[in-house]
Backbone as XML, in Angstrom:
<?xml version="1.0"?>
<chain id="A" units="angstrom">
  <residue number="1" name="MET">
    <atom name="N" x="0.834" y="-1.173" z="0.000"/>
    <atom name="CA" x="0.000" y="0.000" z="0.000"/>
    <atom name="C" x="0.883" y="1.243" z="0.000"/>
  </residue>
  <residue number="2" name="SER">
    <atom name="N" x="0.538" y="2.171" z="-0.858"/>
    <atom name="CA" x="1.356" y="3.385" z="-0.952"/>
    <atom name="C" x="0.917" y="4.404" z="0.109"/>
  </residue>
  <residue number="3" name="ALA">
    <atom name="N" x="1.758" y="5.374" z="0.319"/>
    <atom name="CA" x="1.463" y="6.422" z="1.301"/>
    <atom name="C" x="0.224" y="7.214" z="0.885"/>
  </residue>
  <residue number="4" name="GLN">
    <atom name="N" x="0.044" y="7.376" z="-0.415"/>
    <atom name="CA" x="-1.108" y="8.121" z="-0.920"/>
    <atom name="C" x="-2.415" y="7.368" z="-0.623"/>
  </residue>
  <residue number="5" name="GLU">
    <atom name="N" x="-2.407" y="6.044" z="-0.799"/>
    <atom name="CA" x="-3.591" y="5.233" z="-0.504"/>
    <atom name="C" x="-3.916" y="5.278" z="0.987"/>
  </residue>
  <residue number="6" name="ILE">
    <atom name="N" x="-2.888" y="5.199" z="1.804"/>
    <atom name="CA" x="-3.092" y="5.265" z="3.254"/>
    <atom name="C" x="-3.679" y="6.618" z="3.636"/>
  </residue>
  <residue number="7" name="GLU">
    <atom name="N" x="-3.198" y="7.663" z="3.010"/>
    <atom name="CA" x="-3.707" y="9.015" z="3.277"/>
    <atom name="C" x="-5.182" y="9.122" z="2.899"/>
  </residue>
  <residue number="8" name="GLN">
    <atom name="N" x="-5.564" y="8.555" z="1.755"/>
    <atom name="CA" x="-6.965" y="8.592" z="1.319"/>
    <atom name="C" x="-7.853" y="7.808" z="2.282"/>
  </residue>
  <residue number="9" name="ILE">
    <atom name="N" x="-7.387" y="6.643" z="2.695"/>
    <atom name="CA" x="-8.150" y="5.829" z="3.641"/>
    <atom name="C" x="-8.302" y="6.571" z="4.966"/>
  </residue>
  <residue number="10" name="SER">
    <atom name="N" x="-7.239" y="7.214" z="5.397"/>
    <atom name="CA" x="-7.276" y="7.976" z="6.644"/>
    <atom name="C" x="-8.275" y="9.131" z="6.555"/>
  </residue>
  <residue number="11" name="LEU">
    <atom name="N" x="-8.301" y="9.822" z="5.427"/>
    <atom name="CA" x="-9.250" y="10.920" z="5.239"/>
    <atom name="C" x="-10.695" y="10.417" z="5.249"/>
  </residue>
  <residue number="12" name="LYS">
    <atom name="N" x="-10.942" y="9.287" z="4.587"/>
    <atom name="CA" x="-12.284" y="8.697" z="4.578"/>
    <atom name="C" x="-12.697" y="8.296" z="5.991"/>
  </residue>
  <residue number="13" name="PHE">
    <atom name="N" x="-11.758" y="7.706" z="6.723"/>
    <atom name="CA" x="-12.028" y="7.289" z="8.095"/>
    <atom name="C" x="-12.394" y="8.500" z="8.966"/>
  </residue>
  <residue number="14" name="ASN">
    <atom name="N" x="-11.628" y="9.571" z="8.839"/>
    <atom name="CA" x="-11.912" y="10.784" z="9.614"/>
    <atom name="C" x="-13.272" y="11.371" z="9.247"/>
  </residue>
  <residue number="15" name="ASP">
    <atom name="N" x="-13.606" y="11.335" z="7.966"/>
    <atom name="CA" x="-14.902" y="11.827" z="7.507"/>
    <atom name="C" x="-16.034" y="10.997" z="8.111"/>
  </residue>
  <residue number="16" name="LEU">
    <atom name="N" x="-15.859" y="9.674" z="8.113"/>
    <atom name="CA" x="-16.878" y="8.795" z="8.693"/>
    <atom name="C" x="-17.018" y="9.021" z="10.197"/>
  </residue>
  <residue number="17" name="GLN">
    <atom name="N" x="-15.909" y="9.251" z="10.873"/>
    <atom name="CA" x="-15.961" y="9.531" z="12.308"/>
    <atom name="C" x="-16.741" y="10.818" z="12.580"/>
  </residue>
  <residue number="18" name="THR">
    <atom name="N" x="-16.521" y="11.826" z="11.760"/>
    <atom name="CA" x="-17.231" y="13.098" z="11.915"/>
    <atom name="C" x="-18.728" y="12.902" z="11.708"/>
  </residue>
  <residue number="19" name="LYS">
    <atom name="N" x="-19.096" y="12.158" z="10.672"/>
    <atom name="CA" x="-20.510" y="11.896" z="10.402"/>
    <atom name="C" x="-21.146" y="11.098" z="11.533"/>
  </residue>
  <residue number="20" name="LEU">
    <atom name="N" x="-20.415" y="10.142" z="12.082"/>
    <atom name="CA" x="-20.920" y="9.351" z="13.203"/>
    <atom name="C" x="-21.162" y="10.244" z="14.415"/>
  </residue>
  <residue number="21" name="GLN">
    <atom name="N" x="-20.232" y="11.136" z="14.707"/>
    <atom name="CA" x="-20.386" y="12.059" z="15.836"/>
    <atom name="C" x="-21.619" y="12.937" z="15.647"/>
  </residue>
  <residue number="22" name="GLU">
    <atom name="N" x="-21.827" y="13.433" z="14.436"/>
    <atom name="CA" x="-22.999" y="14.264" z="14.146"/>
    <atom name="C" x="-24.284" y="13.467" z="14.348"/>
  </residue>
  <residue number="23" name="SER">
    <atom name="N" x="-24.298" y="12.231" z="13.873"/>
    <atom name="CA" x="-25.480" y="11.382" z="14.026"/>
    <atom name="C" x="-25.769" y="11.101" z="15.496"/>
  </residue>
  <residue number="24" name="LEU">
    <atom name="N" x="-24.735" y="10.804" z="16.253"/>
    <atom name="CA" x="-24.913" y="10.543" z="17.681"/>
    <atom name="C" x="-25.414" y="11.781" z="18.412"/>
  </residue>
  <residue number="25" name="SER">
    <atom name="N" x="-24.890" y="12.922" z="18.046"/>
    <atom name="CA" x="-25.325" y="14.177" z="18.663"/>
    <atom name="C" x="-26.792" y="14.458" z="18.337"/>
  </residue>
  <residue number="26" name="ASN">
    <atom name="N" x="-27.178" y="14.254" z="17.084"/>
    <atom name="CA" x="-28.572" y="14.450" z="16.678"/>
    <atom name="C" x="-29.496" y="13.489" z="17.410"/>
  </residue>
  <residue number="27" name="ARG">
    <atom name="N" x="-29.064" y="12.250" z="17.543"/>
    <atom name="CA" x="-29.881" y="11.255" z="18.247"/>
    <atom name="C" x="-30.057" y="11.641" z="19.710"/>
  </residue>
  <residue number="28" name="GLN">
    <atom name="N" x="-28.994" y="12.095" z="20.328"/>
    <atom name="CA" x="-29.062" y="12.498" z="21.730"/>
    <atom name="C" x="-30.022" y="13.685" z="21.902"/>
  </residue>
  <residue number="29" name="THR">
    <atom name="N" x="-29.973" y="14.624" z="20.977"/>
    <atom name="CA" x="-30.880" y="15.770" z="21.024"/>
    <atom name="C" x="-32.329" y="15.315" z="20.902"/>
  </residue>
  <residue number="30" name="LEU">
    <atom name="N" x="-32.599" y="14.415" z="19.962"/>
    <atom name="CA" x="-33.960" y="13.903" z="19.783"/>
    <atom name="C" x="-34.430" y="13.136" z="21.011"/>
  </residue>
  <residue number="31" name="GLU">
    <atom name="N" x="-33.546" y="12.357" z="21.607"/>
    <atom name="CA" x="-33.904" y="11.594" z="22.804"/>
    <atom name="C" x="-34.246" y="12.539" z="23.958"/>
  </residue>
  <residue number="32" name="THR">
    <atom name="N" x="-33.474" y="13.596" z="24.099"/>
    <atom name="CA" x="-33.744" y="14.586" z="25.146"/>
    <atom name="C" x="-35.094" y="15.257" z="24.915"/>
  </residue>
  <residue number="33" name="GLN">
    <atom name="N" x="-35.361" y="15.645" z="23.670"/>
    <atom name="CA" x="-36.644" y="16.272" z="23.346"/>
    <atom name="C" x="-37.801" y="15.306" z="23.596"/>
  </residue>
  <residue number="34" name="HIS">
    <atom name="N" x="-37.599" y="14.047" z="23.274"/>
    <atom name="CA" x="-38.628" y="13.034" z="23.493"/>
    <atom name="C" x="-38.954" y="12.927" z="24.978"/>
  </residue>
  <residue number="35" name="GLN">
    <atom name="N" x="-37.926" y="12.831" z="25.808"/>
    <atom name="CA" x="-38.138" y="12.724" z="27.252"/>
    <atom name="C" x="-38.824" y="13.977" z="27.805"/>
  </residue>
  <residue number="36" name="GLU">
    <atom name="N" x="-38.403" y="15.147" z="27.351"/>
    <atom name="CA" x="-39.018" y="16.399" z="27.814"/>
    <atom name="C" x="-40.500" y="16.447" z="27.455"/>
  </residue>
  <residue number="37" name="ASN">
    <atom name="N" x="-40.840" y="16.023" z="26.252"/>
    <atom name="CA" x="-42.239" y="16.044" z="25.828"/>
    <atom name="C" x="-43.074" y="15.015" z="26.576"/>
  </residue>
  <residue number="38" name="LEU">
    <atom name="N" x="-42.487" y="13.874" z="26.919"/>
    <atom name="CA" x="-43.208" y="12.892" z="27.734"/>
    <atom name="C" x="-43.509" y="13.465" z="29.118"/>
  </residue>
  <residue number="39" name="ILE">
    <atom name="N" x="-42.557" y="14.187" z="29.674"/>
    <atom name="CA" x="-42.766" y="14.827" z="30.980"/>
    <atom name="C" x="-43.893" y="15.857" z="30.887"/>
  </residue>
  <residue number="40" name="VAL">
    <atom name="N" x="-43.916" y="16.622" z="29.804"/>
    <atom name="CA" x="-44.975" y="17.618" z="29.620"/>
    <atom name="C" x="-46.335" y="16.934" z="29.543"/>
  </residue>
  <residue number="41" name="LEU">
    <atom name="N" x="-46.432" y="15.823" z="28.825"/>
    <atom name="CA" x="-47.712" y="15.101" z="28.747"/>
    <atom name="C" x="-48.155" y="14.609" z="30.117"/>
  </residue>
  <residue number="42" name="LYS">
    <atom name="N" x="-47.216" y="14.121" z="30.923"/>
    <atom name="CA" x="-47.557" y="13.680" z="32.284"/>
    <atom name="C" x="-48.059" y="14.855" z="33.119"/>
  </residue>
  <residue number="43" name="GLU">
    <atom name="N" x="-47.426" y="16.007" z="32.966"/>
    <atom name="CA" x="-47.876" y="17.208" z="33.681"/>
    <atom name="C" x="-49.273" y="17.617" z="33.211"/>
  </residue>
  <residue number="44" name="PHE">
    <atom name="N" x="-49.537" y="17.492" z="31.926"/>
    <atom name="CA" x="-50.868" y="17.805" z="31.410"/>
    <atom name="C" x="-51.916" y="16.882" z="32.029"/>
  </residue>
  <residue number="45" name="ASP">
    <atom name="N" x="-51.578" y="15.603" z="32.180"/>
    <atom name="CA" x="-52.505" y="14.664" z="32.818"/>
    <atom name="C" x="-52.805" y="15.086" z="34.252"/>
  </residue>
  <residue number="46" name="LEU">
    <atom name="N" x="-51.784" y="15.543" z="34.965"/>
    <atom name="CA" x="-51.993" y="16.018" z="36.336"/>
    <atom name="C" x="-52.888" y="17.259" z="36.349"/>
  </residue>
  <residue number="47" name="LEU">
    <atom name="N" x="-52.691" y="18.145" z="35.389"/>
    <atom name="CA" x="-53.527" y="19.346" z="35.308"/>
    <atom name="C" x="-54.987" y="18.990" z="35.041"/>
  </residue>
  <residue number="48" name="LYS">
    <atom name="N" x="-55.209" y="17.996" z="34.198"/>
    <atom name="CA" x="-56.577" y="17.574" z="33.896"/>
    <atom name="C" x="-57.272" y="17.101" z="35.162"/>
  </residue>
  <residue number="49" name="ASP">
    <atom name="N" x="-56.539" y="16.376" z="36.006"/>
    <atom name="CA" x="-57.114" y="15.831" z="37.233"/>
    <atom name="C" x="-57.403" y="16.919" z="38.267"/>
  </residue>
  <residue number="50" name="GLU">
    <atom name="N" x="-56.609" y="17.978" z="38.265"/>
    <atom name="CA" x="-56.702" y="18.991" z="39.317"/>
    <atom name="C" x="-57.757" y="20.060" z="39.061"/>
  </residue>
  <residue number="51" name="SER">
    <atom name="N" x="-57.975" y="20.425" z="37.826"/>
    <atom name="CA" x="-58.939" y="21.501" z="37.577"/>
    <atom name="C" x="-59.739" y="21.233" z="36.304"/>
  </residue>
  <residue number="52" name="ALA">
    <atom name="N" x="-60.936" y="21.824" z="36.281"/>
    <atom name="CA" x="-61.814" y="21.618" z="35.131"/>
    <atom name="C" x="-61.316" y="22.383" z="33.910"/>
  </residue>
  <residue number="53" name="GLU">
    <atom name="N" x="-60.735" y="23.542" z="34.130"/>
    <atom name="CA" x="-60.259" y="24.380" z="33.025"/>
    <atom name="C" x="-58.782" y="24.704" z="33.231"/>
  </residue>
  <residue number="54" name="PRO">
    <atom name="N" x="-57.895" y="23.748" z="32.878"/>
    <atom name="CA" x="-56.461" y="23.990" z="33.105"/>
    <atom name="C" x="-55.952" y="25.168" z="32.274"/>
  </residue>
  <residue number="55" name="LYS">
    <atom name="N" x="-55.057" y="25.943" z="32.867"/>
    <atom name="CA" x="-54.457" y="27.074" z="32.158"/>
    <atom name="C" x="-53.013" y="26.738" z="31.842"/>
  </residue>
  <residue number="56" name="VAL">
    <atom name="N" x="-52.660" y="26.913" z="30.586"/>
    <atom name="CA" x="-51.273" y="26.710" z="30.167"/>
    <atom name="C" x="-50.824" y="27.945" z="29.396"/>
  </residue>
  <residue number="57" name="TYR">
    <atom name="N" x="-49.523" y="28.149" z="29.415"/>
    <atom name="CA" x="-48.945" y="29.307" z="28.751"/>
    <atom name="C" x="-47.807" y="28.854" z="27.859"/>
  </residue>
  <residue number="58" name="LYS">
    <atom name="N" x="-47.617" y="29.600" z="26.780"/>
    <atom name="CA" x="-46.547" y="29.296" z="25.838"/>
    <atom name="C" x="-45.560" y="30.455" z="25.850"/>
  </residue>
  <residue number="59" name="LEU">
    <atom name="N" x="-44.276" y="30.112" z="25.942"/>
    <atom name="CA" x="-43.243" y="31.135" z="25.928"/>
    <atom name="C" x="-42.973" y="31.534" z="24.484"/>
  </residue>
  <residue number="60" name="THR">
    <atom name="N" x="-43.270" y="32.786" z="24.154"/>
    <atom name="CA" x="-43.032" y="33.320" z="22.819"/>
    <atom name="C" x="-42.087" y="34.502" z="22.973"/>
  </residue>
  <residue number="61" name="GLY">
    <atom name="N" x="-40.849" y="34.311" z="22.567"/>
    <atom name="CA" x="-39.832" y="35.331" z="22.819"/>
    <atom name="C" x="-39.577" y="35.399" z="24.309"/>
  </residue>
  <residue number="62" name="SER">
    <atom name="N" x="-39.840" y="36.553" z="24.897"/>
    <atom name="CA" x="-39.663" y="36.689" z="26.343"/>
    <atom name="C" x="-41.006" y="36.890" z="27.045"/>
  </residue>
  <residue number="63" name="VAL">
    <atom name="N" x="-42.103" y="36.530" z="26.346"/>
    <atom name="CA" x="-43.445" y="36.749" z="26.878"/>
    <atom name="C" x="-44.180" y="35.419" z="27.005"/>
  </residue>
  <residue number="64" name="LEU">
    <atom name="N" x="-44.869" y="35.227" z="28.140"/>
    <atom name="CA" x="-45.736" y="34.069" z="28.312"/>
    <atom name="C" x="-47.136" y="34.434" z="27.834"/>
  </residue>
  <residue number="65" name="LEU">
    <atom name="N" x="-47.625" y="33.691" z="26.840"/>
    <atom name="CA" x="-48.955" y="33.937" z="26.298"/>
    <atom name="C" x="-49.868" y="32.766" z="26.637"/>
  </residue>
  <residue number="66" name="PRO">
    <atom name="N" x="-51.129" y="33.053" z="27.004"/>
    <atom name="CA" x="-52.052" y="31.950" z="27.294"/>
    <atom name="C" x="-52.294" y="31.121" z="26.032"/>
  </residue>
  <residue number="67" name="GLN">
    <atom name="N" x="-52.438" y="29.814" z="26.245"/>
    <atom name="CA" x="-52.699" y="28.917" z="25.120"/>
    <atom name="C" x="-53.811" y="27.964" z="25.523"/>
  </residue>
  <residue number="68" name="ASP">
    <atom name="N" x="-54.654" y="27.629" z="24.573"/>
    <atom name="CA" x="-55.729" y="26.681" z="24.813"/>
    <atom name="C" x="-55.129" y="25.341" z="25.220"/>
  </residue>
  <residue number="69" name="PHE">
    <atom name="N" x="-55.662" y="24.747" z="26.290"/>
    <atom name="CA" x="-55.097" y="23.509" z="26.823"/>
    <atom name="C" x="-55.111" y="22.384" z="25.792"/>
  </residue>
  <residue number="70" name="SER">
    <atom name="N" x="-56.240" y="22.192" z="25.117"/>
    <atom name="CA" x="-56.325" y="21.086" z="24.151"/>
    <atom name="C" x="-55.369" y="21.303" z="22.982"/>
  </residue>
  <residue number="71" name="GLU">
    <atom name="N" x="-55.179" y="22.557" z="22.580"/>
    <atom name="CA" x="-54.235" y="22.860" z="21.503"/>
    <atom name="C" x="-52.801" y="22.558" z="21.945"/>
  </residue>
  <residue number="72" name="ALA">
    <atom name="N" x="-52.471" y="22.935" z="23.166"/>
    <atom name="CA" x="-51.126" y="22.678" z="23.693"/>
    <atom name="C" x="-50.861" y="21.178" z="23.783"/>
  </residue>
  <residue number="73" name="GLU">
    <atom name="N" x="-51.853" y="20.445" z="24.256"/>
    <atom name="CA" x="-51.708" y="18.990" z="24.372"/>
    <atom name="C" x="-51.527" y="18.351" z="22.992"/>
  </residue>
  <residue number="74" name="MET">
    <atom name="N" x="-52.295" y="18.813" z="22.022"/>
    <atom name="CA" x="-52.190" y="18.284" z="20.665"/>
    <atom name="C" x="-50.811" y="18.591" z="20.066"/>
  </residue>
  <residue number="75" name="ASN">
    <atom name="N" x="-50.290" y="19.794" z="20.331"/>
    <atom name="CA" x="-48.964" y="20.160" z="19.828"/>
    <atom name="C" x="-47.883" y="19.246" z="20.390"/>
  </residue>
  <residue number="76" name="VAL">
    <atom name="N" x="-47.966" y="18.947" z="21.665"/>
    <atom name="CA" x="-46.968" y="18.073" z="22.289"/>
    <atom name="C" x="-47.066" y="16.668" z="21.702"/>
  </residue>
  <residue number="77" name="GLU">
    <atom name="N" x="-48.278" y="16.173" z="21.512"/>
    <atom name="CA" x="-48.450" y="14.842" z="20.925"/>
    <atom name="C" x="-47.891" y="14.796" z="19.502"/>
  </residue>
  <residue number="78" name="LYS">
    <atom name="N" x="-48.113" y="15.853" z="18.736"/>
    <atom name="CA" x="-47.571" y="15.899" z="17.367"/>
    <atom name="C" x="-46.047" y="15.955" z="17.383"/>
  </residue>
  <residue number="79" name="ARG">
    <atom name="N" x="-45.479" y="16.694" z="18.343"/>
    <atom name="CA" x="-44.018" y="16.731" z="18.464"/>
    <atom name="C" x="-43.469" y="15.341" z="18.755"/>
  </residue>
  <residue number="80" name="LEU">
    <atom name="N" x="-44.152" y="14.606" z="19.624"/>
    <atom name="CA" x="-43.709" y="13.244" z="19.938"/>
    <atom name="C" x="-43.770" y="12.354" z="18.702"/>
  </residue>
  <residue number="81" name="GLU">
    <atom name="N" x="-44.832" y="12.483" z="17.917"/>
    <atom name="CA" x="-44.939" y="11.700" z="16.682"/>
    <atom name="C" x="-43.793" y="12.037" z="15.732"/>
  </residue>
  <residue number="82" name="PHE">
    <atom name="N" x="-43.489" y="13.319" z="15.601"/>
    <atom name="CA" x="-42.403" y="13.759" z="14.723"/>
    <atom name="C" x="-41.065" y="13.197" z="15.199"/>
  </residue>
  <residue number="83" name="ILE">
    <atom name="N" x="-40.825" y="13.271" z="16.489"/>
    <atom name="CA" x="-39.559" y="12.776" z="17.043"/>
    <atom name="C" x="-39.432" y="11.272" z="16.821"/>
  </residue>
  <residue number="84" name="LYS">
    <atom name="N" x="-40.525" y="10.540" z="17.029"/>
    <atom name="CA" x="-40.487" y="9.088" z="16.816"/>
    <atom name="C" x="-40.215" y="8.752" z="15.351"/>
  </residue>
  <residue number="85" name="ALA">
    <atom name="N" x="-40.742" y="9.582" z="14.445"/>
    <atom name="CA" x="-40.531" y="9.346" z="13.013"/>
    <atom name="C" x="-39.076" y="9.568" z="12.617"/>
  </residue>
  <residue number="86" name="GLU">
    <atom name="N" x="-38.407" y="10.464" z="13.324"/>
    <atom name="CA" x="-37.001" y="10.735" z="13.025"/>
    <atom name="C" x="-36.171" y="9.553" z="13.446"/>
  </residue>
</chain>
C-alpha cells in the first residue's frame, strides 16, 4: 500500500468519524426532546385531574402567552410523533 492510498483511507475514516459524531449528537438531542415532551404530557394529565379548566402558557420570545389547553396537548403529541418518526 502506498502512502497516498493510506492518506486517502485515513481521510475517509476521519470523515466517517465526523458523520458518526454528528449522528450521535442528533440522536441524543432527539432523545432529550422526546423525554421532555413525555414529561410535559404527564404534567398535562396532572392538570386535567386537578382543575376543570387547566391554564397553560406558551413562551413566545420573552413573553408568556395563554394557550388553549387542548391545543397545547395536541402540539406536544404531534411533536412526539415527529420525534419518533425521526
